[in-house]
Tab-separated table of C-alpha atoms and ligand atoms in Angstrom:
chain	number	residue	atom	x	y	z
A	25	MET	CA	-12.208	-24.669	4.182
A	26	SER	CA	-10.925	-21.552	5.928
A	27	VAL	CA	-7.265	-21.020	5.606
A	28	ALA	CA	-4.974	-19.254	8.103
A	29	ALA	CA	-3.351	-15.903	6.930
A	30	PRO	CA	0.042	-16.377	5.370
A	31	SER	CA	1.767	-14.396	8.205
A	32	ALA	CA	1.071	-13.170	11.723
A	33	LEU	CA	3.038	-10.081	10.847
A	34	ARG	CA	1.329	-6.972	9.731
A	35	PRO	CA	2.919	-4.073	7.714
A	36	LEU	CA	0.640	-1.674	9.497
A	37	ARG	CA	-0.768	-1.621	13.098
A	38	ALA	CA	-2.215	0.995	15.342
A	39	ALA	CA	0.151	1.571	18.353
A	40	PRO	CA	-1.393	0.271	21.636
A	41	GLY	CA	-1.810	3.872	22.981
A	42	GLY	CA	-3.527	4.947	19.729
A	43	ASP	CA	-1.105	7.847	19.371
A	44	ALA	CA	0.735	6.450	16.304
A	45	VAL	CA	0.827	3.684	13.755
A	46	VAL	CA	3.667	1.169	13.605
A	47	VAL	CA	4.800	0.040	10.089
A	48	ILE	CA	7.407	-2.334	8.750
A	49	ASP	CA	10.138	-0.234	6.996
A	50	GLN	CA	9.959	-2.025	3.727
A	51	ARG	CA	13.124	-0.252	2.403
A	52	LEU	CA	15.228	-2.488	4.653
A	53	LEU	CA	13.648	-5.830	3.615
A	54	PRO	CA	14.694	-8.483	3.009
A	55	HIS	CA	17.905	-7.764	4.886
A	56	ARG	CA	16.274	-6.404	8.111
A	57	LEU	CA	12.806	-6.658	9.567
A	58	ALA	CA	12.506	-3.220	11.251
A	59	TYR	CA	9.508	-1.107	12.349
A	60	GLU	CA	8.931	2.587	12.333
A	61	SER	CA	6.520	4.455	14.432
A	62	LEU	CA	4.578	7.135	12.619
A	63	ALA	CA	3.069	9.627	15.092
A	64	THR	CA	2.543	12.715	12.910
A	65	PRO	CA	1.034	13.370	9.587
A	66	GLU	CA	4.497	14.439	8.373
A	67	ALA	CA	5.905	11.031	9.290
A	68	VAL	CA	3.053	9.363	7.327
A	69	HIS	CA	3.517	11.606	4.331
A	70	HIS	CA	7.316	10.838	4.300
A	71	ALA	CA	6.586	7.084	4.784
A	72	ILE	CA	4.376	6.978	1.711
A	73	ARG	CA	6.554	9.313	-0.491
A	74	ASP	CA	9.823	7.466	0.364
A	75	MET	CA	8.222	4.003	0.216
A	76	VAL	CA	8.710	2.983	3.781
A	77	VAL	CA	5.185	1.652	3.093
A	78	ARG	CA	4.139	0.867	-0.463
A	79	GLY	CA	1.518	-1.039	-2.456
A	80	ALA	CA	-1.814	0.692	-3.236
A	81	PRO	CA	-3.998	-0.761	-0.489
A	82	LEU	CA	-1.432	-0.216	2.284
A	83	ILE	CA	-0.755	3.353	1.003
A	84	GLY	CA	-4.508	4.065	1.374
A	85	ALA	CA	-4.863	2.536	4.866
A	86	THR	CA	-1.716	4.358	6.113
A	87	ALA	CA	-2.871	7.692	4.691
A	88	ALA	CA	-6.206	7.324	6.446
A	89	TYR	CA	-4.415	7.126	9.726
A	90	GLY	CA	-2.278	10.043	8.641
A	91	LEU	CA	-5.301	12.276	8.186
A	92	ALA	CA	-6.688	11.173	11.542
A	93	LEU	CA	-3.380	12.247	13.153
A	94	ALA	CA	-3.622	15.628	11.306
A	95	LEU	CA	-7.053	16.231	12.643
A	96	ARG	CA	-5.841	15.961	16.209
A	97	ALA	CA	-3.997	19.177	15.716
A	98	ASP	CA	-6.726	20.994	13.798
A	99	ALA	CA	-9.933	19.410	12.550
A	100	GLY	CA	-11.589	22.490	11.109
A	101	ASP	CA	-12.766	22.412	7.455
A	102	ALA	CA	-9.814	24.383	6.157
A	103	ALA	CA	-7.236	22.053	7.821
A	104	LEU	CA	-9.243	18.988	6.749
A	105	ASP	CA	-9.146	20.065	3.087
A	106	ALA	CA	-5.476	21.217	3.187
A	107	LYS	CA	-4.182	18.087	4.942
A	108	THR	CA	-6.179	15.826	2.616
A	109	ALA	CA	-4.749	17.606	-0.595
A	110	TRP	CA	-1.201	17.360	0.866
A	111	LEU	CA	-1.418	13.692	1.775
A	112	LYS	CA	-2.975	12.886	-1.635
A	113	ALA	CA	0.152	14.408	-3.297
A	114	ALA	CA	2.528	11.993	-1.493
A	115	ARG	CA	2.326	9.764	-4.522
A	116	PRO	CA	0.216	10.278	-7.712
A	117	THR	CA	-0.610	6.862	-9.263
A	118	ALA	CA	-2.233	4.421	-6.719
A	119	VAL	CA	-5.929	5.520	-6.517
A	120	ASN	CA	-6.300	3.883	-3.101
A	121	LEU	CA	-4.651	6.944	-1.571
A	122	ALA	CA	-7.370	9.352	-2.721
A	123	TRP	CA	-10.050	6.593	-2.167
A	124	ALA	CA	-9.096	6.174	1.461
A	125	LEU	CA	-8.742	9.915	2.197
A	126	ASP	CA	-12.043	10.834	0.558
A	127	ARG	CA	-13.787	8.116	2.717
A	128	VAL	CA	-12.404	9.835	5.821
A	129	VAL	CA	-13.350	13.288	4.637
A	130	ASN	CA	-16.874	12.211	3.664
A	131	HIS	CA	-17.230	10.549	6.987
A	132	VAL	CA	-16.016	13.327	9.264
A	133	ARG	CA	-17.117	16.529	7.421
A	134	PRO	CA	-20.768	16.266	8.695
A	135	LEU	CA	-19.449	15.703	12.297
A	136	PRO	CA	-18.827	18.294	14.985
A	137	VAL	CA	-15.216	19.446	14.780
A	138	ALA	CA	-14.374	18.112	18.286
A	139	THR	CA	-15.366	14.574	17.279
A	140	ARG	CA	-13.692	14.371	13.899
A	141	ALA	CA	-10.201	13.172	14.925
A	142	ALA	CA	-11.561	10.238	16.871
A	143	ALA	CA	-14.061	9.365	14.136
A	144	ALA	CA	-11.332	9.487	11.561
A	145	TRP	CA	-9.094	7.213	13.580
A	146	ALA	CA	-11.855	4.683	14.045
A	147	LEU	CA	-12.602	4.691	10.285
A	148	ALA	CA	-8.859	4.266	9.401
A	149	ALA	CA	-8.899	1.201	11.666
A	150	ALA	CA	-11.989	-0.085	9.830
A	151	ILE	CA	-10.443	0.449	6.490
A	152	ALA	CA	-7.414	-1.561	7.592
A	153	GLU	CA	-9.537	-4.470	8.807
A	154	GLU	CA	-11.726	-4.324	5.724
A	155	ASP	CA	-8.652	-4.655	3.536
A	156	VAL	CA	-7.659	-7.935	5.209
A	157	GLU	CA	-11.090	-9.406	4.629
A	158	VAL	CA	-11.245	-8.036	0.959
A	159	ASN	CA	-7.953	-9.646	0.142
A	160	ARG	CA	-8.983	-12.946	1.742
A	161	ARG	CA	-12.014	-12.935	-0.482
A	162	ILE	CA	-9.997	-12.147	-3.635
A	163	GLY	CA	-8.004	-15.281	-2.749
A	164	GLU	CA	-11.240	-17.316	-2.446
A	165	HIS	CA	-12.497	-16.086	-5.847
A	166	GLY	CA	-9.195	-16.599	-7.541
A	167	LEU	CA	-8.564	-20.150	-6.226
A	168	PRO	CA	-11.053	-21.841	-8.601
A	169	LEU	CA	-9.248	-20.176	-11.497
A	170	LEU	CA	-5.940	-21.699	-10.387
A	171	ARG	CA	-7.590	-25.145	-9.730
A	172	ASP	CA	-9.128	-25.026	-13.190
A	173	ILE	CA	-5.915	-24.323	-14.943
A	174	ALA	CA	-4.087	-26.911	-12.765
A	175	ALA	CA	-6.610	-29.535	-13.813
A	176	ARG	CA	-6.266	-28.646	-17.500
A	177	ARG	CA	-2.479	-28.628	-17.267
A	178	GLY	CA	-2.235	-31.965	-15.460
A	179	VAL	CA	-0.720	-30.475	-12.335
A	180	GLY	CA	0.234	-32.993	-9.675
A	181	PRO	CA	3.219	-34.372	-7.705
A	182	GLY	CA	6.338	-33.235	-9.628
A	183	ARG	CA	4.377	-30.977	-11.872
A	184	PRO	CA	3.507	-27.843	-10.010
A	185	LEU	CA	1.245	-25.033	-11.291
A	186	ASN	CA	3.678	-22.361	-12.497
A	187	VAL	CA	2.560	-18.884	-11.629
A	188	LEU	CA	4.475	-15.748	-12.680
A	189	THR	CA	4.064	-12.482	-10.702
A	190	HIS	CA	5.508	-9.035	-10.991
A	191	CYS	CA	6.341	-6.535	-8.208
A	192	ASN	CA	4.976	-7.206	-4.726
A	193	ALA	CA	1.226	-7.441	-4.448
A	194	GLY	CA	1.615	-9.493	-1.284
A	195	TRP	CA	0.615	-9.053	2.347
A	196	LEU	CA	3.402	-6.458	2.660
A	197	ALA	CA	1.493	-4.257	-0.026
A	198	THR	CA	-1.711	-4.464	1.860
A	199	VAL	CA	-2.822	-4.939	5.464
A	200	GLY	CA	-3.136	-8.685	5.110
A	201	TRP	CA	-3.091	-11.643	2.565
A	202	GLY	CA	-1.998	-9.490	-0.412
A	203	THR	CA	-4.033	-9.275	-3.572
A	204	ALA	CA	-2.166	-11.241	-6.308
A	205	THR	CA	-0.699	-13.543	-3.649
A	206	SER	CA	-3.907	-14.317	-1.904
A	207	PRO	CA	-5.122	-17.078	-4.296
A	208	VAL	CA	-1.553	-18.473	-4.335
A	209	TYR	CA	-1.420	-18.607	-0.476
A	210	GLN	CA	-4.807	-20.226	-0.291
A	211	ALA	CA	-3.931	-22.729	-3.058
A	212	HIS	CA	-0.610	-23.596	-1.253
A	213	ALA	CA	-2.363	-23.975	2.070
A	214	GLN	CA	-4.885	-26.362	0.491
A	215	GLY	CA	-2.137	-28.511	-0.978
A	216	LEU	CA	-2.185	-27.562	-4.605
A	217	PRO	CA	1.308	-28.003	-5.893
A	218	LEU	CA	2.535	-24.706	-7.169
A	219	HIS	CA	5.690	-22.708	-7.938
A	220	VAL	CA	5.976	-19.022	-8.436
A	221	TRP	CA	8.280	-17.176	-10.897
A	222	VAL	CA	9.137	-13.965	-9.100
A	223	ASP	CA	10.172	-11.045	-11.275
A	224	GLU	CA	12.933	-9.085	-9.635
A	225	THR	CA	11.035	-5.880	-10.630
A	226	ARG	CA	13.716	-3.273	-11.205
A	227	PRO	CA	14.582	-0.636	-10.263
A	228	ARG	CA	13.436	-0.963	-6.675
A	229	ASN	CA	13.367	-4.775	-6.688
A	230	GLN	CA	9.959	-5.342	-4.870
A	231	GLY	CA	10.056	-8.857	-6.372
A	232	ALA	CA	13.497	-9.863	-5.369
A	233	GLY	CA	13.322	-8.019	-1.963
A	234	LEU	CA	9.717	-8.362	-0.768
A	235	THR	CA	7.826	-11.114	-2.787
A	236	ALA	CA	10.663	-13.549	-2.447
A	237	TRP	CA	10.924	-12.850	1.244
A	238	GLU	CA	7.213	-13.268	1.762
A	239	LEU	CA	6.929	-16.522	-0.252
A	240	GLY	CA	10.040	-17.867	1.644
A	241	GLN	CA	8.464	-17.038	4.987
A	242	ALA	CA	5.300	-18.965	3.881
A	243	GLY	CA	7.202	-21.925	2.451
A	244	VAL	CA	5.798	-21.330	-1.081
A	245	PRO	CA	8.218	-22.673	-3.743
A	246	HIS	CA	9.468	-19.845	-5.952
A	247	THR	CA	12.342	-18.878	-8.231
A	248	LEU	CA	13.599	-15.318	-8.726
A	249	VAL	CA	14.022	-14.349	-12.306
A	250	ALA	CA	15.303	-11.234	-14.188
A	251	ASP	CA	12.423	-9.090	-15.377
A	252	ASN	CA	13.371	-9.883	-18.963
A	253	ALA	CA	13.094	-13.721	-18.474
A	254	GLY	CA	9.283	-13.965	-18.401
A	255	GLY	CA	8.732	-14.014	-22.127
A	256	HIS	CA	11.252	-16.727	-22.659
A	257	LEU	CA	9.732	-18.802	-19.919
A	258	MET	CA	6.244	-18.445	-21.484
A	259	GLN	CA	7.562	-19.391	-24.936
A	260	HIS	CA	8.902	-22.498	-23.395
A	261	GLY	CA	5.588	-23.359	-21.661
A	262	GLN	CA	6.973	-22.860	-18.168
A	263	VAL	CA	4.298	-20.385	-17.090
A	264	ASP	CA	0.623	-21.552	-16.676
A	265	LEU	CA	-0.752	-18.149	-15.641
A	266	VAL	CA	0.294	-14.699	-14.703
A	267	ILE	CA	-1.238	-12.892	-11.738
A	268	VAL	CA	-0.446	-9.297	-10.790
A	269	GLY	CA	-1.825	-6.518	-8.621
A	270	CYS	CA	-2.867	-3.036	-9.717
A	271	ASP	CA	-2.659	0.569	-8.641
A	272	ARG	CA	-5.586	1.862	-10.589
A	273	VAL	CA	-8.072	0.237	-12.946
A	274	THR	CA	-10.143	2.462	-15.282
A	275	ALA	CA	-13.914	2.173	-16.053
A	276	ARG	CA	-13.149	0.254	-19.230
A	277	GLY	CA	-10.633	-2.134	-17.597
A	278	ASP	CA	-7.219	-0.639	-18.381
A	279	VAL	CA	-4.862	-1.745	-15.629
A	280	CYS	CA	-2.070	0.412	-14.233
A	281	ASN	CA	0.581	-1.449	-12.232
A	282	LYS	CA	4.263	-1.499	-11.623
A	283	ILE	CA	6.508	-0.694	-14.620
A	284	GLY	CA	7.057	-3.750	-16.630
A	285	THR	CA	3.553	-5.221	-16.128
A	286	TYR	CA	2.568	-4.314	-19.664
A	287	LEU	CA	5.466	-6.183	-21.197
A	288	LYS	CA	4.356	-9.293	-19.249
A	289	ALA	CA	0.877	-8.902	-20.543
A	290	LEU	CA	2.142	-8.662	-24.055
A	291	ALA	CA	4.222	-11.830	-23.738
A	292	ALA	CA	1.310	-13.648	-22.136
A	293	HIS	CA	-0.998	-12.581	-24.945
A	294	ASP	CA	1.529	-13.767	-27.507
A	295	ASN	CA	1.896	-17.152	-25.837
A	296	GLY	CA	-1.716	-17.774	-24.869
A	297	VAL	CA	-0.976	-17.548	-21.153
A	298	PRO	CA	-3.852	-16.318	-18.999
A	299	PHE	CA	-3.124	-12.885	-17.557
A	300	PHE	CA	-5.009	-12.121	-14.300
A	301	VAL	CA	-5.156	-9.004	-12.274
A	302	ALA	CA	-6.181	-9.151	-8.606
A	303	MET	CA	-8.193	-5.973	-8.015
A	304	PRO	CA	-9.778	-4.860	-4.744
A	305	THR	CA	-12.664	-2.605	-5.763
A	306	SER	CA	-10.969	0.154	-3.875
A	307	THR	CA	-8.550	0.240	-6.814
A	308	LEU	CA	-11.184	0.809	-9.395
A	309	ASP	CA	-11.437	4.389	-10.646
A	310	LEU	CA	-14.692	4.754	-12.548
A	311	ALA	CA	-13.872	8.416	-13.132
A	312	VAL	CA	-11.285	7.607	-15.848
A	313	ALA	CA	-11.683	5.481	-18.905
A	314	ASP	CA	-8.587	5.680	-21.031
A	315	GLY	CA	-5.697	4.514	-18.826
A	316	LEU	CA	-2.901	5.650	-21.092
A	317	ALA	CA	-4.277	9.176	-21.487
A	318	GLU	CA	-5.674	9.707	-18.034
A	319	ILE	CA	-3.727	7.927	-15.277
A	320	PRO	CA	-0.911	10.047	-13.776
A	321	ILE	CA	2.298	7.950	-13.985
A	322	GLU	CA	4.770	8.585	-11.092
A	323	GLU	CA	8.208	9.603	-12.186
A	324	ARG	CA	10.654	8.626	-9.482
A	325	SER	CA	14.345	9.686	-8.976
A	326	ALA	CA	16.952	8.663	-11.449
A	327	ARG	CA	19.101	7.441	-8.673
A	328	GLU	CA	16.730	4.509	-8.205
A	329	VAL	CA	17.886	3.352	-11.632
A	330	THR	CA	21.578	4.240	-11.546
A	331	HIS	CA	22.175	2.853	-7.968
A	332	LEU	CA	21.217	-0.202	-6.097
A	333	ALA	CA	21.080	-1.179	-2.475
A	334	GLY	CA	22.254	-4.573	-1.327
A	335	ARG	CA	23.857	-6.548	1.599
A	336	THR	CA	27.541	-7.211	1.724
A	337	ALA	CA	28.973	-10.505	2.813
A	338	ALA	CA	29.516	-8.812	6.228
A	339	GLY	CA	25.804	-8.240	6.372
A	340	LYS	CA	25.970	-4.464	5.847
A	341	VAL	CA	23.388	-2.849	3.587
A	342	VAL	CA	25.185	-0.490	1.208
A	343	GLU	CA	24.242	1.354	-1.975
A	344	VAL	CA	26.412	0.892	-5.143
A	345	ALA	CA	26.432	2.680	-8.395
A	346	LEU	CA	25.474	0.572	-11.490
A	347	ALA	CA	26.014	3.192	-14.172
A	348	PRO	CA	28.956	5.589	-15.038
A	349	GLU	CA	28.925	8.688	-12.956
A	350	GLY	CA	26.600	11.313	-14.468
A	351	THR	CA	24.551	8.917	-16.501
A	352	ASN	CA	21.053	10.314	-17.284
A	353	ALA	CA	18.274	7.923	-16.246
A	354	ALA	CA	14.465	7.994	-16.596
A	355	ASN	CA	12.271	6.158	-14.012
A	356	PRO	CA	8.570	5.898	-14.776
A	357	ALA	CA	7.257	3.812	-11.871
A	358	PHE	CA	4.106	2.374	-13.478
A	359	ASP	CA	2.639	1.400	-16.857
A	360	VAL	CA	-0.765	0.735	-18.273
A	361	THR	CA	-1.995	-2.618	-19.585
A	362	PRO	CA	-4.847	-2.149	-21.918
A	363	ALA	CA	-8.076	-4.066	-21.090
A	364	ARG	CA	-7.750	-6.174	-24.247
A	365	LEU	CA	-4.675	-7.931	-22.722
A	366	VAL	CA	-6.370	-8.788	-19.410
A	367	SER	CA	-7.946	-12.253	-19.060
A	368	ALA	CA	-9.937	-11.350	-16.030
A	369	LEU	CA	-10.075	-9.175	-12.886
A	370	ILE	CA	-10.246	-11.124	-9.612
A	371	THR	CA	-12.138	-8.934	-7.116
A	372	GLU	CA	-13.524	-9.482	-3.685
A	373	ARG	CA	-16.986	-9.601	-5.245
A	374	GLY	CA	-16.047	-12.189	-7.865
A	375	VAL	CA	-14.196	-12.581	-11.163
A	376	VAL	CA	-15.138	-10.202	-13.937
A	377	PRO	CA	-13.936	-9.416	-17.487
A	378	ALA	CA	-12.022	-6.178	-17.913
A	379	GLU	CA	-15.043	-4.576	-19.512
A	380	GLU	CA	-16.951	-1.406	-18.641
A	381	ALA	CA	-20.393	-2.978	-18.439
A	382	ALA	CA	-19.130	-5.756	-16.085
A	383	LEU	CA	-17.255	-3.286	-13.921
A	384	ARG	CA	-20.178	-0.789	-13.636
A	385	ALA	CA	-22.457	-3.796	-12.800
A	386	LEU	CA	-19.989	-4.994	-10.144
A	387	MET	CA	-20.062	-1.613	-8.518
A	388	ALA	CA	-23.813	-1.089	-8.904
A	389	GLY	CA	-24.386	-3.638	-6.250
A	390	ALA	CA	-22.121	-1.637	-3.835
B	414	MRU	O1	5.741	1.369	-6.173
B	414	MRU	P1	4.956	0.381	-5.348
B	414	MRU	O2	5.878	-0.586	-4.657
B	414	MRU	O3	4.026	1.010	-4.425
B	414	MRU	O4	4.158	-0.482	-6.492
B	414	MRU	C1	3.298	-1.439	-6.080
B	414	MRU	C2	2.637	-2.132	-7.117
B	414	MRU	O5	2.646	-1.719	-8.347
B	414	MRU	C3	1.602	-3.242	-6.746
B	414	MRU	O6	1.553	-4.221	-7.665
B	414	MRU	C4	0.217	-2.582	-6.583
B	414	MRU	O7	0.356	-1.494	-5.733
B	414	MRU	C5	-0.725	-3.561	-5.986
B	414	MRU	S1	-0.381	-3.894	-4.313
B	414	MRU	C6	-1.575	-5.022	-3.740
């Protein structure tokens, strides 16, 4: 049964004239749905670094367009290499950024310089469309897992399947469907009673501001919780499964995702709650094995921890200080969940254990 996408909106679109891309400014959600037009590689770099766009797959697709824009000014080998390295440095952790840029470079380098910019733009568009289909298929492969747990847990009218998620791995973080949310949207569309516990996801509140907004738009029942509530909810049997996204998965199945994910995996393990990771294969990095030792973890500004943006009763979005003036703050943006805590990886090619042999076999068919 084919299911309609959860939203007609897209966080990334090519502008009709093909001279820019138009993105949702995710810094303003949920208070305002506003778009920004990115017509230069500099605008794309800023949008990624300052999180106008965020989420591993969306970062990759947006960067591919950014490189195509850069090649319009100079498509020679030196510029190609310099702009690629510069865009890759916009954010260090999500491997999709390098994955998408390397695809563009490998595609255009053999081409005559004069044709590279157009070829890069066409490939960026293909990467964006592919992402929508990849995530739809992640949903298709994840749905039987939800149905199976629902059957075992006696889900039905008045007893929804309780799913916990962390950060935003929804359609806002991709080009469509989302990764972790895709099985949820498909289950909801097919009438499976479900309810989502939405971690607020401090310090940038992707859960409170983006996931809650998305699920509200789609009519999916959900409850916002403080990040620290998940373990307690699991202890009291109120969580049937956890499903999260990822920014980089290593060859042996270590999963890097938004800070706080590891703590949810520990709590899930301690309470026998299945912990699933929705992983487009574009997020698999077979070049690294030990996630803790090898994945670069982004350190973002302390101000994201000491201050908070919110909407006043008058509807104005303001920033307020949470901590005493001058308080030191650290802000690692991601953490690594060891493979041993991951129940399964849900990919567009099927569900696999977080194990090296299975991951290499999955990619061998590529
Ligand atoms: O810092 P962000 O908002 O880019 O972090 C996003 C996440 O950690 C997501 O869970 C991950 O990128 C997967 S998005 C499908």
